[in-house]
Amino acid sequence: MSRIAIASIAALLTVGYAHAAEPITLRDMGSFHVGGRLVEISGKPVREVVFAPGGVPAKVDPNGTYQVEQMYVQYFLPANEKGAYPLLMWHGGGLTGVTYETTPDREGWLNYFLRMGWGVYNSDAVERGRAGWAQYPDIFKGEPVFLTTANPFERFRIGDGPNSYDPDPAKRKLLPGNQFPVEGYENFVKQNVPRWTTTDDATIAAYIAEIDRVGPSVLLFHSQAGTFGFKVAQARPDKVKALIAIEPAGIGDPAKADVLKNVPPLIIYGDYIERDSRWPKIRANGIAFADAIKAAGGSVDIIDLPQTGIKGNSHMVMMDKNNLEVAALIQKWLEGKGLTK
């Protein structure tokens, strides 16, 4: 990255910090559920259930029609809108829209981009948070995956590999220079929710429904949502105006890479990737997909943060202590693509 670009990011950071003390003024906010389908369940026995201690038992018949696979979306529209299109934020695996909200010690990206004038739509995807579960294995195939307290610490490039987590914070082995706010790690673990590995099609359908409802948008997505962001853009290339992929763990359909030739992506990777057992391959897959888009006539910007001088980022880039520095980089890219008013 050029010195001019870095200086511009520094200026944006100064603006962002100056605005942080000011109230956020909205012209509207709200929420909605979108997507989903109706499913019939039959052949189950009727049960008696006591809903509260000392209550009168009620008969519950589990047979019938269920609404399932919907998604929850919360939106915030600034009074002084400067983004040419709404910004849709999609979280990663085992997480919810909390990913983009307030971090343990500073503002999150939701507030930052609101302050920069973007209408923000933040979602809990299918089977996460306020979207709600469905019966399994009747509807969701397989069982949910739960993470131990140690898992994200060791897998999200916060700790220095396997066995780096310890219940005693003083004994945890951090990657050198890591920017994740480890003093807030316990709060981060409280955000973790169960996830399924069999609901991708339902999630993609719900995200497409969100785009159809909101209209032309910019997508900002993380980790597991890499697959969702790229595939939804391939399904709605006329409505997706740009893609911001934060360490995408999945890609779109390489055979349809040409569909994205007019949808500019920005792909961002954090630090310590070469020290990890999985991320070199995951990153190589992302770059190969980007190369396929380029070969089809598209344009892709890939940023390895350490190469720009932004070092120490974990997989949770938007929560790291330098999260606003990375957000300013994204803002600068969006401005360069003509996506601000």
PDB file of C-alpha atoms in Angstrom, residues 89-306:
ATOM      1  CA  MET A  89     -23.029  -7.550   7.688  1.00  0.00           C
ATOM      2  CA  TRP A  90     -22.863 -11.362   7.771  1.00  0.00           C
ATOM      3  CA  HIS A  91     -21.132 -13.232  10.608  1.00  0.00           C
ATOM      4  CA  GLY A  92     -19.112 -16.441  10.693  1.00  0.00           C
ATOM      5  CA  GLY A  93     -19.633 -19.955  12.042  1.00  0.00           C
ATOM      6  CA  GLY A  94     -20.826 -20.420  15.610  1.00  0.00           C
ATOM      7  CA  LEU A  95     -21.417 -16.669  15.884  1.00  0.00           C
ATOM      8  CA  THR A  96     -24.212 -14.116  15.448  1.00  0.00           C
ATOM      9  CA  GLY A  97     -24.549 -10.471  14.483  1.00  0.00           C
ATOM     10  CA  VAL A  98     -22.950  -9.622  17.843  1.00  0.00           C
ATOM     11  CA  THR A  99     -19.681 -10.073  15.913  1.00  0.00           C
ATOM     12  CA  TYR A 100     -20.022  -6.535  14.543  1.00  0.00           C
ATOM     13  CA  GLU A 101     -21.416  -4.849  17.641  1.00  0.00           C
ATOM     14  CA  THR A 102     -19.495  -3.350  20.573  1.00  0.00           C
ATOM     15  CA  THR A 103     -16.207  -5.108  21.359  1.00  0.00           C
ATOM     16  CA  PRO A 104     -15.026  -5.660  24.943  1.00  0.00           C
ATOM     17  CA  ASP A 105     -13.200  -2.311  24.992  1.00  0.00           C
ATOM     18  CA  ARG A 106     -14.254  -0.103  22.060  1.00  0.00           C
ATOM     19  CA  GLU A 107     -16.750   0.501  19.289  1.00  0.00           C
ATOM     20  CA  GLY A 108     -17.386  -2.261  16.810  1.00  0.00           C
ATOM     21  CA  TRP A 109     -17.715  -2.031  13.068  1.00  0.00           C
ATOM     22  CA  LEU A 110     -21.472  -1.562  13.180  1.00  0.00           C
ATOM     23  CA  ASN A 111     -21.055   1.771  14.984  1.00  0.00           C
ATOM     24  CA  TYR A 112     -18.038   2.762  12.903  1.00  0.00           C
ATOM     25  CA  PHE A 113     -19.787   2.353   9.574  1.00  0.00           C
ATOM     26  CA  LEU A 114     -22.924   4.028  10.913  1.00  0.00           C
ATOM     27  CA  ARG A 115     -20.797   7.023  11.864  1.00  0.00           C
ATOM     28  CA  MET A 116     -19.318   7.012   8.358  1.00  0.00           C
ATOM     29  CA  GLY A 117     -22.846   7.315   6.961  1.00  0.00           C
ATOM     30  CA  TRP A 118     -23.688   3.746   5.952  1.00  0.00           C
ATOM     31  CA  GLY A 119     -27.105   2.192   6.420  1.00  0.00           C
ATOM     32  CA  VAL A 120     -26.246  -1.059   8.215  1.00  0.00           C
ATOM     33  CA  TYR A 121     -28.209  -4.330   8.189  1.00  0.00           C
ATOM     34  CA  ASN A 122     -26.839  -6.808  10.745  1.00  0.00           C
ATOM     35  CA  SER A 123     -28.156 -10.353  10.799  1.00  0.00           C
ATOM     36  CA  ASP A 124     -28.379 -13.554  12.808  1.00  0.00           C
ATOM     37  CA  ALA A 125     -28.267 -16.238  10.122  1.00  0.00           C
ATOM     38  CA  VAL A 126     -30.416 -19.360   9.913  1.00  0.00           C
ATOM     39  CA  GLU A 127     -30.266 -21.379  13.187  1.00  0.00           C
ATOM     40  CA  ARG A 128     -28.284 -18.658  14.995  1.00  0.00           C
ATOM     41  CA  GLY A 129     -29.363 -16.277  17.757  1.00  0.00           C
ATOM     42  CA  ARG A 130     -32.737 -14.685  17.179  1.00  0.00           C
ATOM     43  CA  ALA A 131     -33.311 -16.616  13.957  1.00  0.00           C
ATOM     44  CA  GLY A 132     -34.108 -19.697  16.059  1.00  0.00           C
ATOM     45  CA  TRP A 133     -33.552 -23.426  15.686  1.00  0.00           C
ATOM     46  CA  ALA A 134     -35.664 -26.137  14.104  1.00  0.00           C
ATOM     47  CA  GLN A 135     -36.124 -29.797  15.087  1.00  0.00           C
ATOM     48  CA  TYR A 136     -33.302 -32.162  14.309  1.00  0.00           C
ATOM     49  CA  PRO A 137     -32.876 -34.582  12.664  1.00  0.00           C
ATOM     50  CA  ASP A 138     -36.448 -34.024  11.388  1.00  0.00           C
ATOM     51  CA  ILE A 139     -35.589 -30.688   9.721  1.00  0.00           C
ATOM     52  CA  PHE A 140     -31.952 -29.836  10.437  1.00  0.00           C
ATOM     53  CA  LYS A 141     -29.975 -32.932   9.500  1.00  0.00           C
ATOM     54  CA  GLY A 142     -27.336 -34.037  11.956  1.00  0.00           C
ATOM     55  CA  GLU A 143     -26.613 -32.460  15.311  1.00  0.00           C
ATOM     56  CA  PRO A 144     -25.412 -28.996  16.324  1.00  0.00           C
ATOM     57  CA  VAL A 145     -21.704 -28.383  16.856  1.00  0.00           C
ATOM     58  CA  PHE A 146     -20.705 -26.813  20.178  1.00  0.00           C
ATOM     59  CA  LEU A 147     -17.297 -25.269  20.870  1.00  0.00           C
ATOM     60  CA  THR A 148     -15.284 -25.632  24.044  1.00  0.00           C
ATOM     61  CA  THR A 149     -13.935 -22.537  25.788  1.00  0.00           C
ATOM     62  CA  ALA A 150     -10.458 -23.335  24.451  1.00  0.00           C
ATOM     63  CA  ASN A 151     -11.431 -23.935  20.821  1.00  0.00           C
ATOM     64  CA  PRO A 152     -11.659 -20.342  19.483  1.00  0.00           C
ATOM     65  CA  PHE A 153      -8.537 -19.325  21.400  1.00  0.00           C
ATOM     66  CA  GLU A 154      -6.485 -21.995  19.647  1.00  0.00           C
ATOM     67  CA  ARG A 155      -8.265 -22.042  16.262  1.00  0.00           C
ATOM     68  CA  PHE A 156      -8.810 -18.321  15.630  1.00  0.00           C
ATOM     69  CA  ARG A 157      -5.099 -17.464  15.812  1.00  0.00           C
ATOM     70  CA  ILE A 158      -5.317 -15.802  19.207  1.00  0.00           C
ATOM     71  CA  GLY A 159      -3.243 -18.333  21.104  1.00  0.00           C
ATOM     72  CA  ASP A 160      -0.032 -19.881  19.824  1.00  0.00           C
ATOM     73  CA  GLY A 161      -1.529 -23.084  18.456  1.00  0.00           C
ATOM     74  CA  PRO A 162      -2.760 -26.278  20.162  1.00  0.00           C
ATOM     75  CA  ASN A 163      -2.675 -26.350  23.965  1.00  0.00           C
ATOM     76  CA  SER A 164      -2.088 -22.592  24.165  1.00  0.00           C
ATOM     77  CA  TYR A 165      -5.292 -22.035  26.174  1.00  0.00           C
ATOM     78  CA  ASP A 166      -5.360 -22.304  29.943  1.00  0.00           C
ATOM     79  CA  PRO A 167      -8.227 -21.496  32.334  1.00  0.00           C
ATOM     80  CA  ASP A 168      -5.756 -19.233  34.112  1.00  0.00           C
ATOM     81  CA  PRO A 169      -5.323 -16.112  31.921  1.00  0.00           C
ATOM     82  CA  ALA A 170      -1.753 -15.709  33.182  1.00  0.00           C
ATOM     83  CA  LYS A 171      -0.822 -19.097  31.727  1.00  0.00           C
ATOM     84  CA  ARG A 172      -2.280 -18.600  28.247  1.00  0.00           C
ATOM     85  CA  LYS A 173       0.249 -18.592  25.412  1.00  0.00           C
ATOM     86  CA  LEU A 174      -0.510 -15.746  23.029  1.00  0.00           C
ATOM     87  CA  LEU A 175       0.835 -15.268  19.556  1.00  0.00           C
ATOM     88  CA  PRO A 176       3.486 -12.507  19.792  1.00  0.00           C
ATOM     89  CA  GLY A 177       2.012  -9.079  19.174  1.00  0.00           C
ATOM     90  CA  ASN A 178      -1.523 -10.427  18.900  1.00  0.00           C
ATOM     91  CA  GLN A 179      -4.147  -7.674  18.695  1.00  0.00           C
ATOM     92  CA  PHE A 180      -7.116  -9.630  20.058  1.00  0.00           C
ATOM     93  CA  PRO A 181      -8.313  -8.080  23.369  1.00  0.00           C
ATOM     94  CA  VAL A 182      -7.496 -11.132  25.477  1.00  0.00           C
ATOM     95  CA  GLU A 183      -8.727  -9.421  28.631  1.00  0.00           C
ATOM     96  CA  GLY A 184     -12.198  -9.761  27.086  1.00  0.00           C
ATOM     97  CA  TYR A 185     -11.832 -13.347  25.874  1.00  0.00           C
ATOM     98  CA  GLU A 186     -14.406 -14.709  28.338  1.00  0.00           C
ATOM     99  CA  ASN A 187     -16.950 -12.206  27.027  1.00  0.00           C
ATOM    100  CA  PHE A 188     -16.161 -13.333  23.484  1.00  0.00           C
ATOM    101  CA  VAL A 189     -16.743 -16.986  24.395  1.00  0.00           C
ATOM    102  CA  LYS A 190     -20.174 -16.022  25.760  1.00  0.00           C
ATOM    103  CA  GLN A 191     -21.084 -14.922  22.226  1.00  0.00           C
ATOM    104  CA  ASN A 192     -20.491 -18.405  20.817  1.00  0.00           C
ATOM    105  CA  VAL A 193     -23.633 -20.324  19.844  1.00  0.00           C
ATOM    106  CA  PRO A 194     -24.250 -23.814  18.449  1.00  0.00           C
ATOM    107  CA  ARG A 195     -24.042 -24.246  14.683  1.00  0.00           C
ATOM    108  CA  TRP A 196     -24.979 -26.879  12.164  1.00  0.00           C
ATOM    109  CA  THR A 197     -22.862 -28.015   9.217  1.00  0.00           C
ATOM    110  CA  THR A 198     -25.903 -29.021   7.144  1.00  0.00           C
ATOM    111  CA  THR A 199     -27.825 -25.756   6.753  1.00  0.00           C
ATOM    112  CA  ASP A 200     -25.823 -23.971   4.029  1.00  0.00           C
ATOM    113  CA  ASP A 201     -28.572 -24.160   1.396  1.00  0.00           C
ATOM    114  CA  ALA A 202     -31.150 -22.742   3.810  1.00  0.00           C
ATOM    115  CA  THR A 203     -28.776 -19.958   4.859  1.00  0.00           C
ATOM    116  CA  ILE A 204     -28.017 -18.980   1.269  1.00  0.00           C
ATOM    117  CA  ALA A 205     -31.756 -18.931   0.496  1.00  0.00           C
ATOM    118  CA  ALA A 206     -32.376 -16.618   3.479  1.00  0.00           C
ATOM    119  CA  TYR A 207     -29.556 -14.256   2.502  1.00  0.00           C
ATOM    120  CA  ILE A 208     -30.923 -14.087  -1.043  1.00  0.00           C
ATOM    121  CA  ALA A 209     -34.314 -13.224   0.448  1.00  0.00           C
ATOM    122  CA  GLU A 210     -32.673 -10.427   2.444  1.00  0.00           C
ATOM    123  CA  ILE A 211     -31.069  -8.966  -0.683  1.00  0.00           C
ATOM    124  CA  ASP A 212     -34.377  -9.193  -2.538  1.00  0.00           C
ATOM    125  CA  ARG A 213     -36.064  -7.275   0.275  1.00  0.00           C
ATOM    126  CA  VAL A 214     -33.395  -4.638   0.942  1.00  0.00           C
ATOM    127  CA  GLY A 215     -32.358  -4.095  -2.680  1.00  0.00           C
ATOM    128  CA  PRO A 216     -28.923  -3.283  -4.143  1.00  0.00           C
ATOM    129  CA  SER A 217     -26.348  -3.645  -1.374  1.00  0.00           C
ATOM    130  CA  VAL A 218     -22.712  -4.023  -0.375  1.00  0.00           C
ATOM    131  CA  LEU A 219     -21.942  -7.293   1.431  1.00  0.00           C
ATOM    132  CA  LEU A 220     -19.432  -7.490   4.281  1.00  0.00           C
ATOM    133  CA  PHE A 221     -18.942 -11.063   5.459  1.00  0.00           C
ATOM    134  CA  HIS A 222     -16.621 -13.121   7.642  1.00  0.00           C
ATOM    135  CA  SER A 223     -15.215 -16.645   7.806  1.00  0.00           C
ATOM    136  CA  GLN A 224     -17.942 -19.274   7.173  1.00  0.00           C
ATOM    137  CA  ALA A 225     -19.997 -16.591   5.433  1.00  0.00           C
ATOM    138  CA  GLY A 226     -17.367 -16.486   2.679  1.00  0.00           C
ATOM    139  CA  THR A 227     -19.299 -19.253   0.956  1.00  0.00           C
ATOM    140  CA  PHE A 228     -22.577 -17.410   1.514  1.00  0.00           C
ATOM    141  CA  GLY A 229     -21.328 -14.003   0.353  1.00  0.00           C
ATOM    142  CA  PHE A 230     -19.775 -15.203  -2.878  1.00  0.00           C
ATOM    143  CA  LYS A 231     -22.618 -17.605  -3.768  1.00  0.00           C
ATOM    144  CA  VAL A 232     -25.329 -15.048  -3.003  1.00  0.00           C
ATOM    145  CA  ALA A 233     -23.492 -12.543  -5.208  1.00  0.00           C
ATOM    146  CA  GLN A 234     -23.403 -15.162  -7.950  1.00  0.00           C
ATOM    147  CA  ALA A 235     -27.154 -15.618  -7.529  1.00  0.00           C
ATOM    148  CA  ARG A 236     -27.894 -11.855  -7.512  1.00  0.00           C
ATOM    149  CA  PRO A 237     -25.029 -10.131  -9.398  1.00  0.00           C
ATOM    150  CA  ASP A 238     -27.326  -7.276 -10.404  1.00  0.00           C
ATOM    151  CA  LYS A 239     -28.090  -6.427  -6.760  1.00  0.00           C
ATOM    152  CA  VAL A 240     -24.670  -6.934  -5.127  1.00  0.00           C
ATOM    153  CA  LYS A 241     -22.534  -3.845  -5.732  1.00  0.00           C
ATOM    154  CA  ALA A 242     -19.374  -4.923  -3.886  1.00  0.00           C
ATOM    155  CA  LEU A 243     -18.034  -7.716  -1.678  1.00  0.00           C
ATOM    156  CA  ILE A 244     -15.867  -7.300   1.425  1.00  0.00           C
ATOM    157  CA  ALA A 245     -14.615 -10.709   2.511  1.00  0.00           C
ATOM    158  CA  ILE A 246     -12.911 -10.809   5.911  1.00  0.00           C
ATOM    159  CA  GLU A 247     -10.826 -13.993   6.048  1.00  0.00           C
ATOM    160  CA  PRO A 248     -13.346 -16.021   4.018  1.00  0.00           C
ATOM    161  CA  ALA A 249     -13.250 -19.684   5.023  1.00  0.00           C
ATOM    162  CA  GLY A 250     -15.218 -20.679   1.924  1.00  0.00           C
ATOM    163  CA  ILE A 251     -15.592 -19.535  -1.670  1.00  0.00           C
ATOM    164  CA  GLY A 252     -18.200 -19.344  -4.381  1.00  0.00           C
ATOM    165  CA  ASP A 253     -18.682 -21.643  -7.362  1.00  0.00           C
ATOM    166  CA  PRO A 254     -15.456 -21.465  -9.436  1.00  0.00           C
ATOM    167  CA  ALA A 255     -17.388 -22.568 -12.534  1.00  0.00           C
ATOM    168  CA  LYS A 256     -19.467 -19.383 -12.220  1.00  0.00           C
ATOM    169  CA  ALA A 257     -16.613 -16.994 -11.431  1.00  0.00           C
ATOM    170  CA  ASP A 258     -17.428 -14.987 -14.566  1.00  0.00           C
ATOM    171  CA  VAL A 259     -20.736 -13.934 -12.975  1.00  0.00           C
ATOM    172  CA  LEU A 260     -18.705 -11.752 -10.574  1.00  0.00           C
ATOM    173  CA  LYS A 261     -16.667  -9.928 -13.198  1.00  0.00           C
ATOM    174  CA  ASN A 262     -18.677  -6.742 -12.552  1.00  0.00           C
ATOM    175  CA  VAL A 263     -18.923  -7.158  -8.760  1.00  0.00           C
ATOM    176  CA  PRO A 264     -15.671  -5.913  -7.154  1.00  0.00           C
ATOM    177  CA  PRO A 265     -14.421  -7.943  -4.151  1.00  0.00           C
ATOM    178  CA  LEU A 266     -12.017  -6.878  -1.414  1.00  0.00           C
ATOM    179  CA  ILE A 267     -10.497  -9.844   0.425  1.00  0.00           C
ATOM    180  CA  ILE A 268      -8.678  -9.199   3.712  1.00  0.00           C
ATOM    181  CA  TYR A 269      -6.414 -11.595   5.598  1.00  0.00           C
ATOM    182  CA  GLY A 270      -4.937 -11.087   9.055  1.00  0.00           C
ATOM    183  CA  ASP A 271      -1.648 -12.143  10.584  1.00  0.00           C
ATOM    184  CA  TYR A 272       0.035 -15.435  11.581  1.00  0.00           C
ATOM    185  CA  ILE A 273      -1.485 -17.404   8.708  1.00  0.00           C
ATOM    186  CA  GLU A 274       1.743 -19.219   7.875  1.00  0.00           C
ATOM    187  CA  ARG A 275       2.000 -20.429  11.481  1.00  0.00           C
ATOM    188  CA  ASP A 276      -1.414 -22.094  11.349  1.00  0.00           C
ATOM    189  CA  SER A 277      -2.126 -25.670  10.230  1.00  0.00           C
ATOM    190  CA  ARG A 278      -5.289 -24.848   8.252  1.00  0.00           C
ATOM    191  CA  TRP A 279      -5.172 -21.244   7.119  1.00  0.00           C
ATOM    192  CA  PRO A 280      -2.475 -21.474   4.412  1.00  0.00           C
ATOM    193  CA  LYS A 281      -4.756 -23.859   2.479  1.00  0.00           C
ATOM    194  CA  ILE A 282      -7.889 -21.815   3.214  1.00  0.00           C
ATOM    195  CA  ARG A 283      -6.147 -18.655   2.023  1.00  0.00           C
ATOM    196  CA  ALA A 284      -4.826 -20.431  -1.106  1.00  0.00           C
ATOM    197  CA  ASN A 285      -8.390 -21.474  -1.950  1.00  0.00           C
ATOM    198  CA  GLY A 286      -9.536 -17.860  -1.606  1.00  0.00           C
ATOM    199  CA  ILE A 287      -6.741 -16.559  -3.834  1.00  0.00           C
ATOM    200  CA  ALA A 288      -7.456 -19.243  -6.442  1.00  0.00           C
ATOM    201  CA  PHE A 289     -11.096 -18.152  -6.523  1.00  0.00           C
ATOM    202  CA  ALA A 290      -9.997 -14.532  -6.863  1.00  0.00           C
ATOM    203  CA  ASP A 291      -7.727 -15.555  -9.760  1.00  0.00           C
ATOM    204  CA  ALA A 292     -10.714 -17.226 -11.442  1.00  0.00           C
ATOM    205  CA  ILE A 293     -12.668 -13.957 -11.185  1.00  0.00           C
ATOM    206  CA  LYS A 294      -9.710 -12.060 -12.651  1.00  0.00           C
ATOM    207  CA  ALA A 295      -9.368 -14.571 -15.486  1.00  0.00           C
ATOM    208  CA  ALA A 296     -13.025 -13.932 -16.322  1.00  0.00           C
ATOM    209  CA  GLY A 297     -12.339 -10.210 -16.654  1.00  0.00           C
ATOM    210  CA  GLY A 298     -13.094  -9.103 -13.103  1.00  0.00           C
ATOM    211  CA  SER A 299     -11.041  -7.095 -10.634  1.00  0.00           C
ATOM    212  CA  VAL A 300     -10.173  -8.327  -7.136  1.00  0.00           C
ATOM    213  CA  ASP A 301      -8.222  -6.551  -4.390  1.00  0.00           C
ATOM    214  CA  ILE A 302      -6.482  -8.820  -1.885  1.00  0.00           C
ATOM    215  CA  ILE A 303      -4.909  -7.313   1.223  1.00  0.00           C
ATOM    216  CA  ASP A 304      -2.630  -9.154   3.616  1.00  0.00           C
ATOM    217  CA  LEU A 305      -2.738  -6.792   6.569  1.00  0.00           C
ATOM    218  CA  PRO A 306       0.854  -7.424   7.773  1.00  0.00           C
TER     219      PRO A 306
END
